[in-house]
Short mmCIF file of C-alpha atoms in Angstrom, two decimals:
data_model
loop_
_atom_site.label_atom_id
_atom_site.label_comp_id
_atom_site.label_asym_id
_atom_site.label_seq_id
_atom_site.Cartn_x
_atom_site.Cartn_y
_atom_site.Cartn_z
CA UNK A 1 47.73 282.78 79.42
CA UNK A 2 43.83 283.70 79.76
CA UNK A 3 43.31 283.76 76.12
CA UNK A 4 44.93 280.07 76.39
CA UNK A 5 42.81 279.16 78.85
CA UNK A 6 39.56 280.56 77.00
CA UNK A 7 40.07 278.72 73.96
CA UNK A 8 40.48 275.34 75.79
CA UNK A 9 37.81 275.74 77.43
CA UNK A 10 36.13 276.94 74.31
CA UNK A 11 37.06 273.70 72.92
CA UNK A 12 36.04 271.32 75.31
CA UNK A 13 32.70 273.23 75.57
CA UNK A 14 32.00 271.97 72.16
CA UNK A 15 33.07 268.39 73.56
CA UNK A 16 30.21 267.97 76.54
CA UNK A 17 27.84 270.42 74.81
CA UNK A 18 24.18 268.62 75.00
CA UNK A 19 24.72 266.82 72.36
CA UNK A 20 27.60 264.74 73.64
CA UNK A 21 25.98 263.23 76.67
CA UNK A 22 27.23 260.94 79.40
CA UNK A 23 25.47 257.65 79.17
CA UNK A 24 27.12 256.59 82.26
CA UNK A 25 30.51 256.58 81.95
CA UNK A 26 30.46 256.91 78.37
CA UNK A 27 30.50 260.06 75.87
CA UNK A 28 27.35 259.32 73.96
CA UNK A 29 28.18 261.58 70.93
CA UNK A 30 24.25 262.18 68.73
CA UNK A 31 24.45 265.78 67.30
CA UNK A 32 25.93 265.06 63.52
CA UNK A 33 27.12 268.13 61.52
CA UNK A 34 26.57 268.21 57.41
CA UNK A 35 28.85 267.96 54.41
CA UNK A 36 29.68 271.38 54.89
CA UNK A 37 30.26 271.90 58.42
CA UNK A 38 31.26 268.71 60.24
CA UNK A 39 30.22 268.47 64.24
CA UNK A 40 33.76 268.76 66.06
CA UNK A 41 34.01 267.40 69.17
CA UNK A 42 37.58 268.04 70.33
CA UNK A 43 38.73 266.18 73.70
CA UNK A 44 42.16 268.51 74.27
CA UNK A 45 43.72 265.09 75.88
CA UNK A 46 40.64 265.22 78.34
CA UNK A 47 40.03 261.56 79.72
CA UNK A 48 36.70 259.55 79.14
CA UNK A 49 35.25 256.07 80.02
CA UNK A 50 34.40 255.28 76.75
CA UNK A 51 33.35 257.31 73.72
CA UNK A 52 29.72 256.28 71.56
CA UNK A 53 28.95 257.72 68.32
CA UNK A 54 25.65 257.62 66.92
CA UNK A 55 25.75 260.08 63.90
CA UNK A 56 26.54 261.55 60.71
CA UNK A 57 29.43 264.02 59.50
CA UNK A 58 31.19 263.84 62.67
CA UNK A 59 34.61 264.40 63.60
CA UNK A 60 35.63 263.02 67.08
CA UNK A 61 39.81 264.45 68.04
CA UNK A 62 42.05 264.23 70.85
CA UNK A 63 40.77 261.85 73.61
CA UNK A 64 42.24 260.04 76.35
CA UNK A 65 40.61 256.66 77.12
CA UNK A 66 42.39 254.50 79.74
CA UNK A 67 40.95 251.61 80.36
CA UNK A 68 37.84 251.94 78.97
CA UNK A 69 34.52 249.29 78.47
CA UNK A 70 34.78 247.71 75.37
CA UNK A 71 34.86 248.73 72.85
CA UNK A 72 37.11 251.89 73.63
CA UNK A 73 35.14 253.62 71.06
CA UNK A 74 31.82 252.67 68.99
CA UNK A 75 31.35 254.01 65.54
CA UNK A 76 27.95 253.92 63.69
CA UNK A 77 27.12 256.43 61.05
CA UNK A 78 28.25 257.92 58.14
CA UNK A 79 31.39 260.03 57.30
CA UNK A 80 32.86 259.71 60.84
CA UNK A 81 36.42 260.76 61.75
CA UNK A 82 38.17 259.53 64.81
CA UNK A 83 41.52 260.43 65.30
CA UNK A 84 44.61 261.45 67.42
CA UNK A 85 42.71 259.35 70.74
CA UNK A 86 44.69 257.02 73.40
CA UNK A 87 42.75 254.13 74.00
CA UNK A 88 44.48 252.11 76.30
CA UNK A 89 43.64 248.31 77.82
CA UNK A 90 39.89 248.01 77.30
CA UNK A 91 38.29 245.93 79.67
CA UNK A 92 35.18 243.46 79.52
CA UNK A 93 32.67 242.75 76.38
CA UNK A 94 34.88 241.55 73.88
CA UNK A 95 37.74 243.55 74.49
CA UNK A 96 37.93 245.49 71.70
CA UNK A 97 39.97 249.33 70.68
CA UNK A 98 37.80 249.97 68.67
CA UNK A 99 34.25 248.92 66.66
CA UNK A 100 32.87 250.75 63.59
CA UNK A 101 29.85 250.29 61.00
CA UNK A 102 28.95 252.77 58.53
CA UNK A 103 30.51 254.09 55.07
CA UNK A 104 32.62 256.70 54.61
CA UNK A 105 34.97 256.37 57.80
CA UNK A 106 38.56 257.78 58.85
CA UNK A 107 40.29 255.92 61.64
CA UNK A 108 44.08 257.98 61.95
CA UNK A 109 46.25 258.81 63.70
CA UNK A 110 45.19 257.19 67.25
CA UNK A 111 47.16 254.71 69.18
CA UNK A 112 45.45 251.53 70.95
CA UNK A 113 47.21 249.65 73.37
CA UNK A 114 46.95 246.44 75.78
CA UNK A 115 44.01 244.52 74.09
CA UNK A 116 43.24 241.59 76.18
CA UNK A 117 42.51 237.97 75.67
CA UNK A 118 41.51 237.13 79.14
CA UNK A 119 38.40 235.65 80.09
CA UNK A 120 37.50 234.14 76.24
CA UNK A 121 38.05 237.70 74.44
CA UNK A 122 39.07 238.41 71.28
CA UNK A 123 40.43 241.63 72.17
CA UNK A 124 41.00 243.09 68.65
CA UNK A 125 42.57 246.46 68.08
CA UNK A 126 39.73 247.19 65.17
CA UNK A 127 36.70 245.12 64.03
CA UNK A 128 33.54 245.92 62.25
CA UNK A 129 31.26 242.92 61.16
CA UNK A 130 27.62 242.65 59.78
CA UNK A 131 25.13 240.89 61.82
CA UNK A 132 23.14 243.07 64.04
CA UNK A 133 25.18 246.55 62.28
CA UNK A 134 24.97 247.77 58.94
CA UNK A 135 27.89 246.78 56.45
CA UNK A 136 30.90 249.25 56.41
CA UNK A 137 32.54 250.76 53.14
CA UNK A 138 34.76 253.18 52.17
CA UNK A 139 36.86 253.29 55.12
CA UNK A 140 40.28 254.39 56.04
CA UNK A 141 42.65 253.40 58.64
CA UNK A 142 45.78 255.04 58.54
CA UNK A 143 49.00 256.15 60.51
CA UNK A 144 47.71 253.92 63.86
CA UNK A 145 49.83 252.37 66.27
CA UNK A 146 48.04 249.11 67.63
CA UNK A 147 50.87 247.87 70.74
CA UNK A 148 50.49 245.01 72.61
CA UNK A 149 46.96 243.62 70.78
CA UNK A 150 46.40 240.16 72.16
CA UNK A 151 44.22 238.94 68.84
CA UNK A 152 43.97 241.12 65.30
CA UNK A 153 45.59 244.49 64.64
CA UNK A 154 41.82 244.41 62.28
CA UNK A 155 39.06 241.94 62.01
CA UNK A 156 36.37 242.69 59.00
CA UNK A 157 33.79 240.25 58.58
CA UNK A 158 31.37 241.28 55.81
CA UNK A 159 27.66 240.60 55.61
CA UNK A 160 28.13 237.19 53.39
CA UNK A 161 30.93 236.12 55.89
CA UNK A 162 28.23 232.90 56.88
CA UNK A 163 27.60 234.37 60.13
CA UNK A 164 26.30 237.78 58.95
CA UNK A 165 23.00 238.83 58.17
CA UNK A 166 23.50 238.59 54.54
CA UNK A 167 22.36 242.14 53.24
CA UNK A 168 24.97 244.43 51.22
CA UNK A 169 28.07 244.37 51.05
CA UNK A 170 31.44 245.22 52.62
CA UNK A 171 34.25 247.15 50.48
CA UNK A 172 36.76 249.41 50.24
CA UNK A 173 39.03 249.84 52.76
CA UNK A 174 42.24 251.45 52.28
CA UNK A 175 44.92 250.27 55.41
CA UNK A 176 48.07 252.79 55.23
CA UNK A 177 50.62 253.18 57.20
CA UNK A 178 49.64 251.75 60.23
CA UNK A 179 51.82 249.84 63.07
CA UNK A 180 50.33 246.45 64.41
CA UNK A 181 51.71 244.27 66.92
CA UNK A 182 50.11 240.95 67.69
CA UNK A 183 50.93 238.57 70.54
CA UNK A 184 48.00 236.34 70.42
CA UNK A 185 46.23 235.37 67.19
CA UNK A 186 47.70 233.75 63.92
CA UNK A 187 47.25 236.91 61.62
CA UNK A 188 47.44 240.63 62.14
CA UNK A 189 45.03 241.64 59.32
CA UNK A 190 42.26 239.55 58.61
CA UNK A 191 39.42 240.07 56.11
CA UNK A 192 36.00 237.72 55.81
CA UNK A 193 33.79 238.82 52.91
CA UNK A 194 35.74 242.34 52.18
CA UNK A 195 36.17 243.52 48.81
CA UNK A 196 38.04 245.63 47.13
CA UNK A 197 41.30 245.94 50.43
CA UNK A 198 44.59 248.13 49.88
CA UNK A 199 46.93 247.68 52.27
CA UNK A 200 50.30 249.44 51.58
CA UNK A 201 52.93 250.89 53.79
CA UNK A 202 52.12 249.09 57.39
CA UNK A 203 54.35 247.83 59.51
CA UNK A 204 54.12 243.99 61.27
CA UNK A 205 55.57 243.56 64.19
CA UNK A 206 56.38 240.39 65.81
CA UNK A 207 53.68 237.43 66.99
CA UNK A 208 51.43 235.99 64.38
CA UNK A 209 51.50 233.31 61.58
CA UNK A 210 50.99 235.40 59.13
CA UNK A 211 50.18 239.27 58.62
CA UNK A 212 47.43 239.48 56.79
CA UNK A 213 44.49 236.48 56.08
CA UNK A 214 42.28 237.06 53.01
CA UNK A 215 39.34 234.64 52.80
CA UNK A 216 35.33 234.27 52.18
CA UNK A 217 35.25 236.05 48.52
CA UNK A 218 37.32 238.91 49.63
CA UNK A 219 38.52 239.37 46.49
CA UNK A 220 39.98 242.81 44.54
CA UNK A 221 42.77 243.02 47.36
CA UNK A 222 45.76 244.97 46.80
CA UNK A 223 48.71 244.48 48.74
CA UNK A 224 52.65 246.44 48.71
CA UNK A 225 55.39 248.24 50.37
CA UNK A 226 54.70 246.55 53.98
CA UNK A 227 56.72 245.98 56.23
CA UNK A 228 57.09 242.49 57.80
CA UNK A 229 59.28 241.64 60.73
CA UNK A 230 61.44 238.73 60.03
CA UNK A 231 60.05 235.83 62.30
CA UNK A 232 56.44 235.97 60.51
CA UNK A 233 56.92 233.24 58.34
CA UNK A 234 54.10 234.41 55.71
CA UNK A 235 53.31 238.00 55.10
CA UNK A 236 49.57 236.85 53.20
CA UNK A 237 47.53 233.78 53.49
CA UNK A 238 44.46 233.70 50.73
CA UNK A 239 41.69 231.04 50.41
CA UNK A 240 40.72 230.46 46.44
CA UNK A 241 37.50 232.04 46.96
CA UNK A 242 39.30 235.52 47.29
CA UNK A 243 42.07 234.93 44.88
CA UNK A 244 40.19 236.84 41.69
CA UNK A 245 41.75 240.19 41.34
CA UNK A 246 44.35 239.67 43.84
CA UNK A 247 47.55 242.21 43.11
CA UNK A 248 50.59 241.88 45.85
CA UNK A 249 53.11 239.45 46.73
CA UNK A 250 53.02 235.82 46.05
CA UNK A 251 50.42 234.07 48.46
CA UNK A 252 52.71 231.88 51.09
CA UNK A 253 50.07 230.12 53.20
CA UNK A 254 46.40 229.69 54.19
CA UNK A 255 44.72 232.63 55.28
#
């Protein structure tokens, strides 16, 4: 039982080590790792206010956020892994799970829960967008459960989107296996100026319009093996702009 107790501690240590200061009542996580050796920071289920990360080669596992500012948790840097945290019913800013800008991301395995419209929010479950942030690519977002998300399961909005700063580009995102339950907006997925979108294997729960909105030149999308529950009319709504290299069911509506 002491040797348990040791290596907990041992792991939370690394967790609230200097580098993963409290900036209020937010983790403020700014001590990256390298390609080799990734900075761990390893919650063991312990609960936090909010989690920032503002680094590179990170790997961020096992937190407990219950109703956190929004966003839950803040991404921005470079070959960042979040996964296996409870976020649950963020509250004020936008509302938002969780936000994330940089290339070469992971998002699995973490659940998000009670996203809230209230008050004018768009109380995503995932966004990223390009205005004040750097353009995100090469990301993955797999095995989530997003329950009870008043607007979109994801929201991508790439630099040319007509409200983003207009520098780069926003591609490659693989979205696998993921649950998403709406109860607000009219899509579950929706992507603005993404290129270059898998999106295989997810499950769509009840709510929207539609599960997943393709639009603004977010063309190269590929799209199979979801699941859609039977009162979404439409699983994919595409604009023409974002039709070229389209692979996946038959589009059904607008996006």
């Amino acid at each position: 039982m002491r040797a348990l107790a040791l290596a907990v501690t041992a792991v939370l240590a690394v967790a609230f080590a200097p580098s993963a200061q409290a900036a209020g009542p937010r983790l403020h996580l700014t001590a990256g790792g390298t390609p080799d050796q990734p900075r761990v920071y390893s919650g063991g289920g312990q609960s936090v206010r909010g989690i920032d990360v503002d680094a590179d080669w990170v790997v961020v596992d096992g937190f407990t956020l219950d109703r956190p500012s929004a966003p839950g948790v803040e991404i921005r840097g470079n070959h960042v892994t979040l996964r296996n945290t409870r976020i649950t019913a963020p509250q004020g800013g936008d509302g938002d799970g969780i936000r994330f800008f940089g290339d070469y991301l992971a998002i699995e395995h973490n659940t998000i829960s009670r996203t809230s419209n209230r008050d004018g929010a768009h109380a995503d479950c995932m966004q990223t967008f390009s205005s004040d942030s750097p353009p995100s690519n090469h990301v993955r977002i797999e095995g989530n459960r997003c329950e009870k998300i008043d607007n979109m399961c994801l929201m991508a909005e790439g630099p040319n989107d007509g409200e983003g700063d207009g520098k780069g580009h926003t591609t490659d995102f693989l979205i696998k296996d993921n649950f998403c339950e709406t109860l607000v907006a009219s899509q579950t997925l929706m992507f603005e100026d993404v290129q270059q979108a898998t999106i295989t294997g997810n499950a769509f729960a009840a709510g929207p319009d539609h599960a997943i909105g393709l639009a603004i030149h977010s063309t190269g999308a590929r799209v199979e093996g979801n699941r859609v529950d039977p009162s979404i009319p439409c699983e994919l709504g595409i604009d023409d702009s974002s039709r070229e290299g389209y692979a996946g069911p038959e589009p059904a509506c607008a996006p």
